[in-house]
Amino acid sequence: MADIYTDKVYDYFRNPRNMGELKDPDAIGKVGNTKCGDVMWVYIKVKDDVITDCTFKTFGCVAAIATSSILTELVKGKKLDDALKVSNKEVAGALGGLPQIKMHCSLLAEEGLRSAVEDYRSKAPKTA
Amino acid sequence: MIYLDHNATSPLDRRVYEKMIPYLTDIYSNPSSIYRFAQGARSAVEDARLYLAQLLNADTKEIIFTSSGTEADNLAIKGIACQLREKGKHIITSKIEHHAILHTCEFLEKYGFEVTYLDVDEYGLVNLDQLKKSLRKDTTLVSIMLANNEIGTIQPIKDIATICHENGSLLHTDAVQAVGKMPIDVKELGIDALSLSGHKFYGPKGVGALYLKKGIKIIPLLHGGGHESGRRSSTENVAGIVGLGEAARLAKLEMKANEAKIRPLRDKLEREIIAKVPEVKVNGHPEKRLYNTLNICLKYIEGEGILINLDFEDICANSGSACTSGSLDPSHVLLALGLPHEIAHGSLRLSLGKDNTPEQIDKVIEVLPKIAERLRSMSPFWQNK
Ligand code: FES
């Protein structure tokens, strides 16, 4: 078996958690990786400023799919502001690390979530 | 395991291995030594040279053993370009060459040479009109590969040779993927220099050769004891050379039978994948293509994921996807065909060999559609399909 990635990366790639479209999402983040052309969409449902559900769709490499998937787990149940603090390093770390050349892939996840939150905030009326 | 990456490397033929063993053990003499003990190694090297010459319809004096196809490419390009630098400093090659050619040309550009990189059409064929127009008085060397490693497209090398010679330019061809797979007659084709590599046709790794037509002078890369008639110094890799020679001998005998076995399997693979997986594009020329090579793009998904999934099924394949190569751009070959970035990303290369069985091919036909479907279900581009 290929040993470029950790077992956890392969696990999340093979059995991606929270993969697919979300029904009636409150917001969608769409980002592309300018470096390699890969694309990620993040769907979120928000209630009382908390992410209650999060799913993804990704066109990209193994690392991109695994990081997308674990991101959804990391942010679910978090307040929006806390979810925004999840960095790409944290995402990669949660998978037991990524090869250096693949670190940029985890940026997709970080940016995908940010874009989803921006989308949400741009439509949701600000509640004081 | 199902090995479908023969364009990367092929297994060492058992018979080749057997031939090599004595030269790794008992017959360890330096072929250049004077005593009788050295004769065994010396004549083994010369036998190998003969087998290789016979495979190409060359003379034994025209064969220079090297450490690899890459070295042969470097020797040809640098050696000829530098030898003829007084005559001219212009080289022509194509955009779909192996990096051993492209990076060597880029290296020469830094030292005052000028290089023209020819376009290819959607099938990977070099444009002969563009070649004609690009040839100049100071064009000393043209290097066009015989068969492409990624897509298998076979260039009209005889026509290319004629065009080059009318201009007084020499033609080198990187034939690393072609030698041993298809008949090559250097005299008939008019080739001046040709690179090959042992491990691509069931020989060992670490050995290759350059065919260099009689009368053509070359500046060596390796200076030293004057081996290979002063063109490539280094004590001979005797076992490797013996292996290369034996692989060449077997290739000459068995090439036809290998093709008869492999081509139908490749064709079936191609047919069935197209039938079972929607939105697949076959890359390379429909007919002028190596009979063992199938390169396809599975739209909306990315190559690395396909490879890893195939690996889980114990199937070894390759991809021109950026994500697998460590570089971030997809294969320069696929881009040169005019494929958009995101489609080139989803490329899969299956290259067959003589030991592949119909059962193995059936297995790939069974699992690949499922893999494609799974990855597509994850892809944002696939939705609404
Ligand atoms: S996201 Fe493109 S290489 Fe990983």
Short mmCIF file of C-alpha atoms and ligand atoms in Angstrom, two decimals:
data_model
loop_
_atom_site.label_atom_id
_atom_site.label_comp_id
_atom_site.label_asym_id
_atom_site.label_seq_id
_atom_site.Cartn_x
_atom_site.Cartn_y
_atom_site.Cartn_z
CA MET A 1 0.00 0.00 0.00
CA ALA A 2 1.10 3.49 -0.72
CA ASP A 3 2.69 5.12 2.28
CA ILE A 4 2.71 8.76 1.25
CA TYR A 5 -0.16 9.49 3.61
CA THR A 6 -1.06 8.53 7.16
CA ASP A 7 -3.61 5.77 7.74
CA LYS A 8 -6.01 8.41 8.89
CA VAL A 9 -5.80 10.24 5.57
CA TYR A 10 -6.56 7.02 3.72
CA ASP A 11 -9.40 6.29 6.09
CA TYR A 12 -11.03 9.68 5.50
CA PHE A 13 -10.43 9.36 1.78
CA ARG A 14 -12.00 5.93 1.59
CA ASN A 15 -14.84 6.55 3.99
CA PRO A 16 -15.40 10.27 3.80
CA ARG A 17 -17.58 11.60 6.60
CA ASN A 18 -20.24 14.16 5.72
CA MET A 19 -19.76 13.88 2.00
CA GLY A 20 -22.39 15.17 -0.37
CA GLU A 21 -24.85 17.96 -0.74
CA LEU A 22 -26.77 19.21 2.24
CA LYS A 23 -30.51 19.62 1.84
CA ASP A 24 -31.56 23.24 2.28
CA PRO A 25 -28.21 24.55 3.43
CA ASP A 26 -28.07 27.96 5.01
CA ALA A 27 -24.92 28.77 3.10
CA ILE A 28 -22.46 27.32 0.61
CA GLY A 29 -18.77 28.09 0.34
CA LYS A 30 -17.12 27.53 -3.01
CA VAL A 31 -13.36 27.75 -3.30
CA GLY A 32 -10.70 26.72 -5.73
CA ASN A 33 -7.07 26.05 -5.07
CA THR A 34 -5.23 28.48 -7.28
CA LYS A 35 -2.11 26.35 -7.07
CA CYS A 36 -3.45 23.16 -8.56
CA GLY A 37 -6.97 23.88 -9.79
CA ASP A 38 -8.75 21.71 -7.26
CA VAL A 39 -12.18 22.75 -6.01
CA MET A 40 -14.14 22.36 -2.79
CA TRP A 41 -17.72 23.21 -1.88
CA VAL A 42 -18.77 23.43 1.76
CA TYR A 43 -22.41 23.35 2.83
CA ILE A 44 -23.45 24.53 6.29
CA LYS A 45 -26.57 24.74 8.38
CA VAL A 46 -26.51 27.30 11.16
CA LYS A 47 -28.68 27.75 14.19
CA ASP A 48 -28.12 30.37 16.84
CA ASP A 49 -24.71 31.14 15.44
CA VAL A 50 -23.68 27.51 15.77
CA ILE A 51 -22.88 25.19 12.84
CA THR A 52 -25.35 22.39 13.24
CA ASP A 53 -24.46 20.52 10.09
CA CYS A 54 -21.67 20.65 7.57
CA THR A 55 -20.97 18.62 4.44
CA PHE A 56 -18.64 18.89 1.46
CA LYS A 57 -18.02 18.05 -2.16
CA THR A 58 -14.49 18.10 -3.49
CA PHE A 59 -12.76 17.73 -6.81
CA GLY A 60 -9.21 17.12 -5.83
CA CYS A 61 -6.49 14.87 -4.67
CA VAL A 62 -6.59 12.38 -1.82
CA ALA A 63 -5.37 15.01 0.66
CA ALA A 64 -7.99 17.49 -0.50
CA ILE A 65 -10.80 14.99 0.02
CA ALA A 66 -9.54 13.83 3.41
CA THR A 67 -9.01 17.37 4.71
CA SER A 68 -12.42 18.44 3.44
CA SER A 69 -14.02 15.58 5.27
CA ILE A 70 -12.28 16.03 8.59
CA LEU A 71 -12.95 19.76 8.47
CA THR A 72 -16.67 19.10 8.51
CA GLU A 73 -16.23 17.09 11.69
CA LEU A 74 -14.01 19.69 13.30
CA VAL A 75 -16.43 22.57 12.80
CA LYS A 76 -19.72 20.87 13.48
CA GLY A 77 -21.17 22.12 16.74
CA LYS A 78 -18.80 25.08 16.83
CA LYS A 79 -19.82 28.72 16.97
CA LEU A 80 -19.13 30.46 13.70
CA ASP A 81 -16.31 32.54 15.14
CA ASP A 82 -14.69 29.49 16.68
CA ALA A 83 -15.08 27.51 13.49
CA LEU A 84 -13.28 30.26 11.62
CA LYS A 85 -10.32 29.76 13.92
CA VAL A 86 -9.77 26.22 12.62
CA SER A 87 -6.61 26.59 10.59
CA ASN A 88 -5.33 24.46 7.79
CA LYS A 89 -2.53 23.30 10.08
CA GLU A 90 -5.08 22.09 12.57
CA VAL A 91 -6.94 20.26 9.82
CA ALA A 92 -3.76 18.59 8.62
CA GLY A 93 -2.78 17.83 12.20
CA ALA A 94 -6.10 16.13 12.84
CA LEU A 95 -5.20 13.71 10.07
CA GLY A 96 -1.83 12.97 11.61
CA GLY A 97 -0.06 15.38 9.27
CA LEU A 98 0.35 15.74 5.53
CA PRO A 99 3.44 15.53 3.33
CA GLN A 100 4.98 18.98 2.85
CA ILE A 101 4.06 19.10 -0.84
CA LYS A 102 0.46 18.43 0.13
CA MET A 103 0.10 21.09 2.82
CA HIS A 104 -1.45 23.50 0.33
CA CYS A 105 -4.32 21.06 -0.13
CA SER A 106 -5.46 21.65 3.43
CA LEU A 107 -5.85 25.35 2.63
CA LEU A 108 -8.91 24.42 0.59
CA ALA A 109 -10.63 23.29 3.75
CA GLU A 110 -9.81 26.43 5.71
CA GLU A 111 -10.82 28.69 2.85
CA GLY A 112 -13.90 26.64 2.04
CA LEU A 113 -15.28 27.11 5.50
CA ARG A 114 -14.46 30.82 5.54
CA SER A 115 -16.27 31.24 2.26
CA ALA A 116 -19.31 29.40 3.61
CA VAL A 117 -19.42 31.58 6.71
CA GLU A 118 -19.07 34.70 4.58
CA ASP A 119 -21.90 33.48 2.41
CA TYR A 120 -23.99 32.91 5.50
CA ARG A 121 -23.26 36.29 7.00
CA SER A 122 -23.90 38.08 3.76
CA LYS A 123 -27.45 36.71 3.61
CA ALA A 124 -28.40 36.33 7.24
CA PRO A 125 -29.81 39.42 8.80
CA LYS A 126 -27.47 40.49 11.58
CA THR A 127 -29.01 39.62 14.89
CA ALA A 128 -27.72 41.82 17.58
CA MET B 1 -1.25 -7.82 -7.77
CA ILE B 2 -2.21 -6.54 -11.20
CA TYR B 3 0.64 -4.58 -12.70
CA LEU B 4 -0.44 -2.13 -15.39
CA ASP B 5 2.42 0.33 -15.33
CA HIS B 6 4.81 -1.15 -17.86
CA ASN B 7 5.62 2.24 -19.35
CA ALA B 8 7.11 3.17 -15.99
CA THR B 9 9.09 -0.04 -15.77
CA SER B 10 8.68 -3.68 -16.65
CA PRO B 11 9.46 -6.78 -14.63
CA LEU B 12 12.83 -8.36 -15.25
CA ASP B 13 12.36 -11.45 -17.40
CA ARG B 14 13.45 -14.56 -15.48
CA ARG B 15 15.55 -15.67 -18.44
CA VAL B 16 17.33 -12.33 -18.49
CA TYR B 17 17.98 -12.60 -14.79
CA GLU B 18 19.49 -16.07 -15.20
CA LYS B 19 21.84 -14.77 -17.86
CA MET B 20 23.00 -11.97 -15.62
CA ILE B 21 23.82 -13.99 -12.52
CA PRO B 22 27.27 -15.29 -13.58
CA TYR B 23 28.38 -11.70 -14.19
CA LEU B 24 27.32 -10.70 -10.70
CA THR B 25 29.15 -13.61 -9.18
CA ASP B 26 31.93 -15.69 -10.73
CA ILE B 27 32.73 -13.70 -13.83
CA TYR B 28 33.63 -10.48 -12.06
CA SER B 29 36.62 -9.48 -14.15
CA ASN B 30 37.04 -6.04 -15.62
CA PRO B 31 36.45 -6.46 -19.35
CA SER B 32 39.41 -4.18 -20.09
CA SER B 33 41.96 -6.37 -18.35
CA ILE B 34 44.54 -8.27 -20.32
CA TYR B 35 44.52 -11.74 -18.74
CA ARG B 36 42.41 -14.60 -20.01
CA PHE B 37 40.01 -14.31 -17.07
CA ALA B 38 38.80 -11.00 -18.53
CA GLN B 39 37.83 -12.58 -21.79
CA GLY B 40 34.52 -13.91 -20.50
CA ALA B 41 33.29 -10.49 -19.44
CA ARG B 42 34.64 -8.87 -22.58
CA SER B 43 32.94 -11.25 -24.95
CA ALA B 44 29.70 -11.08 -22.94
CA VAL B 45 29.64 -7.31 -23.44
CA GLU B 46 30.31 -7.74 -27.16
CA ASP B 47 27.61 -10.39 -27.51
CA ALA B 48 25.15 -8.03 -25.89
CA ARG B 49 26.22 -5.29 -28.27
CA LEU B 50 25.54 -7.62 -31.17
CA TYR B 51 22.06 -8.56 -29.94
CA LEU B 52 21.17 -4.94 -29.47
CA ALA B 53 22.56 -3.99 -32.88
CA GLN B 54 20.53 -6.78 -34.45
CA LEU B 55 17.36 -5.55 -32.79
CA LEU B 56 17.84 -2.14 -34.42
CA ASN B 57 19.49 -3.26 -37.64
CA ALA B 58 22.57 -1.28 -36.60
CA ASP B 59 26.26 -2.12 -36.58
CA THR B 60 27.88 -3.07 -33.33
CA LYS B 61 30.19 -0.05 -33.52
CA GLU B 62 27.13 2.16 -33.48
CA ILE B 63 26.04 1.05 -30.01
CA ILE B 64 27.18 2.97 -26.91
CA PHE B 65 26.13 1.50 -23.59
CA THR B 66 24.97 3.98 -20.96
CA SER B 67 23.50 3.83 -17.47
CA SER B 68 19.97 4.71 -18.56
CA GLY B 69 17.69 6.12 -21.21
CA THR B 70 18.10 9.49 -19.55
CA GLU B 71 21.86 9.32 -19.92
CA ALA B 72 21.50 8.30 -23.55
CA ASP B 73 19.25 11.32 -24.14
CA ASN B 74 21.70 13.63 -22.40
CA LEU B 75 24.62 12.20 -24.32
CA ALA B 76 22.85 12.59 -27.64
CA ILE B 77 21.58 16.12 -27.11
CA LYS B 78 24.53 17.65 -25.30
CA GLY B 79 27.08 15.56 -27.15
CA ILE B 80 25.87 16.38 -30.63
CA ALA B 81 24.90 19.99 -29.94
CA CYS B 82 28.29 20.74 -28.42
CA GLN B 83 30.16 18.85 -31.11
CA LEU B 84 28.46 20.92 -33.82
CA ARG B 85 28.38 24.24 -31.95
CA GLU B 86 30.57 25.93 -34.57
CA LYS B 87 28.11 24.99 -37.26
CA GLY B 88 25.05 26.19 -35.42
CA LYS B 89 23.37 26.49 -32.09
CA HIS B 90 19.76 25.80 -32.93
CA ILE B 91 17.91 22.66 -31.80
CA ILE B 92 14.36 21.58 -32.50
CA THR B 93 12.33 19.29 -30.31
CA SER B 94 8.67 18.85 -29.38
CA LYS B 95 6.53 19.87 -26.44
CA ILE B 96 5.69 16.29 -25.51
CA GLU B 97 9.20 14.94 -25.06
CA HIS B 98 10.31 13.21 -21.91
CA HIS B 99 11.88 15.47 -19.30
CA ALA B 100 15.24 13.90 -20.06
CA ILE B 101 15.03 15.74 -23.38
CA LEU B 102 13.18 18.87 -22.32
CA HIS B 103 15.33 19.64 -19.31
CA THR B 104 18.49 18.92 -21.27
CA CYS B 105 17.37 21.39 -23.92
CA GLU B 106 16.55 23.96 -21.24
CA PHE B 107 20.01 23.43 -19.83
CA LEU B 108 21.56 24.13 -23.23
CA GLU B 109 19.44 27.26 -23.59
CA LYS B 110 21.27 28.64 -20.58
CA TYR B 111 24.54 28.15 -22.42
CA GLY B 112 23.69 30.02 -25.58
CA PHE B 113 21.76 27.45 -27.57
CA GLU B 114 18.38 28.22 -29.03
CA VAL B 115 15.62 25.66 -28.89
CA THR B 116 12.32 25.49 -30.78
CA TYR B 117 9.61 23.38 -29.14
CA LEU B 118 7.18 22.07 -31.75
CA ASP B 119 3.46 21.83 -31.06
CA VAL B 120 1.50 18.64 -31.44
CA ASP B 121 -2.06 18.12 -32.61
CA GLU B 122 -4.87 16.74 -30.47
CA TYR B 123 -3.54 13.22 -30.96
CA GLY B 124 0.02 14.09 -30.07
CA LEU B 125 1.44 14.10 -33.59
CA VAL B 126 4.15 16.61 -34.42
CA ASN B 127 3.20 19.11 -37.10
CA LEU B 128 5.52 18.43 -40.04
CA ASP B 129 4.87 21.79 -41.67
CA GLN B 130 5.88 23.55 -38.50
CA LEU B 131 8.99 21.40 -38.44
CA LYS B 132 9.86 22.43 -42.00
CA LYS B 133 9.32 26.08 -41.20
CA SER B 134 11.35 25.89 -38.02
CA LEU B 135 14.42 24.36 -39.61
CA ARG B 136 17.21 26.88 -40.11
CA LYS B 137 20.67 26.90 -41.51
CA ASP B 138 22.08 26.69 -38.03
CA THR B 139 19.76 23.86 -36.91
CA THR B 140 22.19 21.07 -36.15
CA LEU B 141 19.92 18.70 -34.31
CA VAL B 142 16.28 17.69 -34.18
CA SER B 143 15.07 15.42 -31.40
CA ILE B 144 11.60 13.88 -31.69
CA MET B 145 10.53 10.90 -29.64
CA LEU B 146 9.46 7.74 -31.42
CA ALA B 147 6.59 6.80 -29.11
CA ASN B 148 5.27 8.85 -26.26
CA ASN B 149 5.45 7.38 -22.77
CA GLU B 150 2.17 8.83 -21.55
CA ILE B 151 -0.20 8.53 -24.48
CA GLY B 152 1.67 6.12 -26.74
CA THR B 153 1.41 8.20 -29.91
CA ILE B 154 3.93 7.07 -32.55
CA GLN B 155 5.51 9.81 -34.65
CA PRO B 156 6.10 9.50 -38.41
CA ILE B 157 9.81 9.29 -37.72
CA LYS B 158 10.84 8.35 -41.26
CA ASP B 159 9.20 11.45 -42.72
CA ILE B 160 10.73 13.54 -39.98
CA ALA B 161 14.18 12.12 -40.76
CA THR B 162 13.80 12.96 -44.44
CA ILE B 163 12.80 16.53 -43.65
CA CYS B 164 15.75 16.95 -41.28
CA HIS B 165 18.26 15.51 -43.71
CA GLU B 166 17.09 17.77 -46.53
CA ASN B 167 18.13 20.59 -44.26
CA GLY B 168 21.41 18.96 -43.28
CA SER B 169 20.25 18.48 -39.68
CA LEU B 170 20.71 15.32 -37.65
CA LEU B 171 17.75 13.45 -36.16
CA HIS B 172 17.83 11.98 -32.69
CA THR B 173 14.88 9.99 -31.40
CA ASP B 174 14.07 9.03 -27.85
CA ALA B 175 12.86 5.49 -28.46
CA VAL B 176 12.79 4.40 -24.83
CA GLN B 177 9.14 3.39 -25.01
CA ALA B 178 9.31 1.91 -28.49
CA VAL B 179 12.37 -0.35 -28.42
CA GLY B 180 11.41 -3.93 -27.73
CA LYS B 181 7.75 -3.22 -28.37
CA MET B 182 7.79 -2.48 -32.09
CA PRO B 183 10.22 -3.26 -34.92
CA ILE B 184 12.74 -0.48 -35.44
CA ASP B 185 15.16 -0.41 -38.34
CA VAL B 186 17.42 2.59 -37.90
CA LYS B 187 18.70 2.39 -41.47
CA GLU B 188 15.26 2.16 -42.99
CA LEU B 189 13.97 5.01 -40.85
CA GLY B 190 17.01 7.19 -41.39
CA ILE B 191 17.67 7.76 -37.71
CA ASP B 192 21.02 9.30 -36.74
CA ALA B 193 20.83 8.73 -33.01
CA LEU B 194 18.43 6.75 -30.84
CA SER B 195 18.09 6.35 -27.07
CA LEU B 196 16.83 3.23 -25.35
CA SER B 197 16.53 1.80 -21.88
CA GLY B 198 16.79 -1.79 -20.66
CA HIS B 199 14.12 -1.85 -17.98
CA LYS B 200 11.33 -0.83 -20.32
CA PHE B 201 11.44 -4.15 -22.13
CA TYR B 202 12.05 -6.77 -19.44
CA GLY B 203 15.72 -5.98 -18.98
CA PRO B 204 17.36 -4.64 -15.83
CA LYS B 205 17.35 -1.10 -14.53
CA GLY B 206 20.54 0.94 -14.62
CA VAL B 207 21.45 0.21 -18.21
CA GLY B 208 20.57 1.85 -21.50
CA ALA B 209 22.22 2.61 -24.80
CA LEU B 210 22.62 5.19 -27.48
CA TYR B 211 22.68 4.17 -31.10
CA LEU B 212 24.85 6.65 -32.96
CA LYS B 213 25.16 6.35 -36.70
CA LYS B 214 28.63 5.67 -38.03
CA GLY B 215 30.58 8.81 -38.81
CA ILE B 216 28.75 11.08 -36.36
CA LYS B 217 31.06 12.54 -33.77
CA ILE B 218 30.00 13.30 -30.27
CA ILE B 219 31.46 15.01 -27.23
CA PRO B 220 31.25 12.60 -24.29
CA LEU B 221 29.57 13.42 -21.00
CA LEU B 222 31.91 11.15 -19.09
CA HIS B 223 35.64 11.51 -19.59
CA GLY B 224 37.99 8.89 -18.28
CA GLY B 225 39.44 5.61 -19.41
CA GLY B 226 38.10 5.84 -22.94
CA HIS B 227 35.54 3.05 -22.82
CA GLU B 228 32.94 2.66 -25.57
CA SER B 229 35.46 3.98 -28.10
CA GLY B 230 36.04 7.09 -26.04
CA ARG B 231 32.40 8.06 -26.12
CA ARG B 232 31.42 6.94 -22.64
CA SER B 233 34.09 6.22 -20.07
CA SER B 234 33.27 3.98 -17.09
CA THR B 235 34.04 0.40 -16.35
CA GLU B 236 31.23 -1.51 -18.01
CA ASN B 237 28.17 -2.53 -16.04
CA VAL B 238 28.76 -6.04 -17.32
CA ALA B 239 25.78 -7.78 -15.74
CA GLY B 240 23.48 -4.94 -16.75
CA ILE B 241 24.77 -4.94 -20.30
CA VAL B 242 24.38 -8.71 -20.51
CA GLY B 243 20.81 -8.30 -19.29
CA LEU B 244 20.09 -5.59 -21.82
CA GLY B 245 21.54 -7.76 -24.59
CA GLU B 246 19.46 -10.75 -23.58
CA ALA B 247 16.33 -8.62 -23.34
CA ALA B 248 17.07 -7.36 -26.87
CA ARG B 249 17.59 -10.88 -28.17
CA LEU B 250 14.31 -12.05 -26.66
CA ALA B 251 12.48 -8.97 -27.89
CA LYS B 252 13.53 -9.66 -31.44
CA LEU B 253 12.23 -13.21 -31.18
CA GLU B 254 9.07 -12.55 -29.22
CA MET B 255 7.94 -9.06 -30.14
CA LYS B 256 5.28 -10.25 -32.57
CA ALA B 257 3.87 -12.80 -30.15
CA ASN B 258 3.82 -10.21 -27.37
CA GLU B 259 1.91 -7.79 -29.53
CA ALA B 260 -0.58 -10.47 -30.54
CA LYS B 261 -1.22 -11.12 -26.88
CA ILE B 262 -1.24 -7.58 -25.52
CA ARG B 263 -3.08 -5.63 -28.22
CA PRO B 264 -6.43 -7.44 -27.85
CA LEU B 265 -6.28 -7.03 -24.09
CA ARG B 266 -5.62 -3.32 -24.38
CA ASP B 267 -8.38 -2.96 -26.96
CA LYS B 268 -10.83 -4.79 -24.76
CA LEU B 269 -9.90 -2.63 -21.79
CA GLU B 270 -10.47 0.49 -23.86
CA ARG B 271 -13.78 -0.72 -25.30
CA GLU B 272 -15.21 -1.83 -22.00
CA ILE B 273 -14.18 1.23 -20.04
CA ILE B 274 -15.77 3.46 -22.65
CA ALA B 275 -18.91 1.33 -22.54
CA LYS B 276 -19.15 1.25 -18.76
CA VAL B 277 -17.95 4.68 -17.65
CA PRO B 278 -19.67 7.79 -18.98
CA GLU B 279 -17.67 10.83 -20.06
CA VAL B 280 -14.35 9.21 -20.74
CA LYS B 281 -11.90 10.53 -23.26
CA VAL B 282 -9.15 8.41 -24.79
CA ASN B 283 -5.88 10.28 -25.23
CA GLY B 284 -3.35 9.65 -27.96
CA HIS B 285 -3.77 8.66 -31.58
CA PRO B 286 -6.57 6.18 -32.35
CA GLU B 287 -4.29 4.03 -34.54
CA LYS B 288 -0.72 5.33 -34.42
CA ARG B 289 -0.31 4.34 -30.83
CA LEU B 290 1.67 1.80 -28.83
CA TYR B 291 -0.43 -1.34 -28.57
CA ASN B 292 0.14 -1.64 -24.83
CA THR B 293 -0.86 1.88 -23.80
CA LEU B 294 -4.25 3.20 -22.77
CA ASN B 295 -4.46 6.76 -21.51
CA ILE B 296 -7.87 8.07 -20.59
CA CYS B 297 -9.35 11.08 -18.88
CA LEU B 298 -12.20 10.43 -16.50
CA LYS B 299 -13.89 13.78 -16.43
CA TYR B 300 -14.82 15.49 -13.15
CA ILE B 301 -12.43 13.50 -11.00
CA GLU B 302 -8.78 13.67 -10.18
CA GLY B 303 -6.08 11.15 -10.95
CA GLU B 304 -4.51 10.59 -7.57
CA GLY B 305 -7.78 9.44 -6.07
CA ILE B 306 -8.23 6.96 -8.90
CA LEU B 307 -4.73 5.58 -8.42
CA ILE B 308 -5.09 5.16 -4.68
CA ASN B 309 -8.43 3.44 -5.11
CA LEU B 310 -6.93 1.11 -7.71
CA ASP B 311 -4.07 0.47 -5.32
CA PHE B 312 -6.58 -0.63 -2.68
CA GLU B 313 -7.65 -3.24 -5.24
CA ASP B 314 -4.00 -4.20 -5.78
CA ILE B 315 -3.89 -2.64 -9.22
CA CYS B 316 -0.81 -0.57 -10.15
CA ALA B 317 -1.47 2.25 -12.61
CA ASN B 318 -0.28 5.76 -13.34
CA SER B 319 -1.63 9.22 -13.96
CA GLY B 320 -0.57 12.48 -15.52
CA SER B 321 -2.33 14.30 -12.74
CA ALA B 322 -0.49 17.07 -10.98
CA CYS B 323 -1.39 15.74 -7.62
CA THR B 324 0.56 12.55 -8.08
CA SER B 325 3.72 14.01 -9.46
CA GLY B 326 4.77 16.47 -6.81
CA SER B 327 4.49 19.28 -9.30
CA LEU B 328 1.27 21.22 -9.35
CA ASP B 329 0.65 21.26 -13.05
CA PRO B 330 -0.85 18.32 -14.84
CA SER B 331 1.22 16.47 -17.40
CA HIS B 332 2.86 18.70 -20.01
CA VAL B 333 1.95 16.07 -22.59
CA LEU B 334 -1.77 16.24 -21.90
CA LEU B 335 -1.69 20.04 -21.81
CA ALA B 336 0.15 20.05 -25.16
CA LEU B 337 -2.75 18.06 -26.62
CA GLY B 338 -4.92 21.04 -25.74
CA LEU B 339 -6.75 19.41 -22.84
CA PRO B 340 -8.02 21.85 -20.25
CA HIS B 341 -6.41 21.74 -16.85
CA GLU B 342 -9.30 20.10 -15.01
CA ILE B 343 -9.68 17.32 -17.54
CA ALA B 344 -5.97 16.60 -17.71
CA HIS B 345 -6.21 16.24 -13.94
CA GLY B 346 -8.36 13.14 -14.27
CA SER B 347 -6.00 11.16 -16.41
CA LEU B 348 -5.27 7.50 -15.96
CA ARG B 349 -2.58 5.56 -17.77
CA LEU B 350 -2.80 1.80 -17.99
CA SER B 351 0.19 0.24 -19.73
CA LEU B 352 0.14 -3.49 -20.30
CA GLY B 353 2.86 -6.09 -20.57
CA LYS B 354 3.37 -9.61 -21.77
CA ASP B 355 2.43 -11.22 -18.46
CA ASN B 356 -0.96 -9.59 -18.06
CA THR B 357 -3.86 -12.04 -18.28
CA PRO B 358 -7.42 -11.67 -19.55
CA GLU B 359 -8.64 -12.22 -15.97
CA GLN B 360 -6.62 -9.25 -14.79
CA ILE B 361 -8.09 -7.04 -17.46
CA ASP B 362 -11.60 -8.21 -16.51
CA LYS B 363 -10.90 -7.27 -12.92
CA VAL B 364 -9.97 -3.71 -13.92
CA ILE B 365 -13.09 -3.49 -16.06
CA GLU B 366 -15.07 -4.56 -13.03
CA VAL B 367 -13.64 -2.18 -10.45
CA LEU B 368 -12.87 0.98 -12.41
CA PRO B 369 -16.49 2.00 -13.09
CA LYS B 370 -17.25 1.74 -9.36
CA ILE B 371 -14.24 3.83 -8.47
CA ALA B 372 -15.21 6.47 -11.01
CA GLU B 373 -18.74 6.57 -9.70
CA ARG B 374 -17.65 6.92 -6.10
CA LEU B 375 -15.20 9.73 -6.80
CA ARG B 376 -17.69 11.49 -9.00
CA SER B 377 -20.28 11.39 -6.26
CA MET B 378 -17.81 13.51 -4.27
CA SER B 379 -17.10 15.94 -7.05
CA PRO B 380 -18.88 19.28 -7.22
CA PHE B 381 -18.47 19.22 -10.99
CA TRP B 382 -20.42 16.02 -11.31
CA GLN B 383 -23.57 17.25 -9.65
CA ASN B 384 -26.68 17.79 -11.75
CA LYS B 385 -25.44 15.03 -14.04
S1 FES C 1 -5.65 19.97 -3.55
FE1 FES C 1 -4.67 19.96 -5.45
S2 FES C 1 -2.93 18.74 -5.09
FE2 FES C 1 -4.10 18.51 -3.34
#
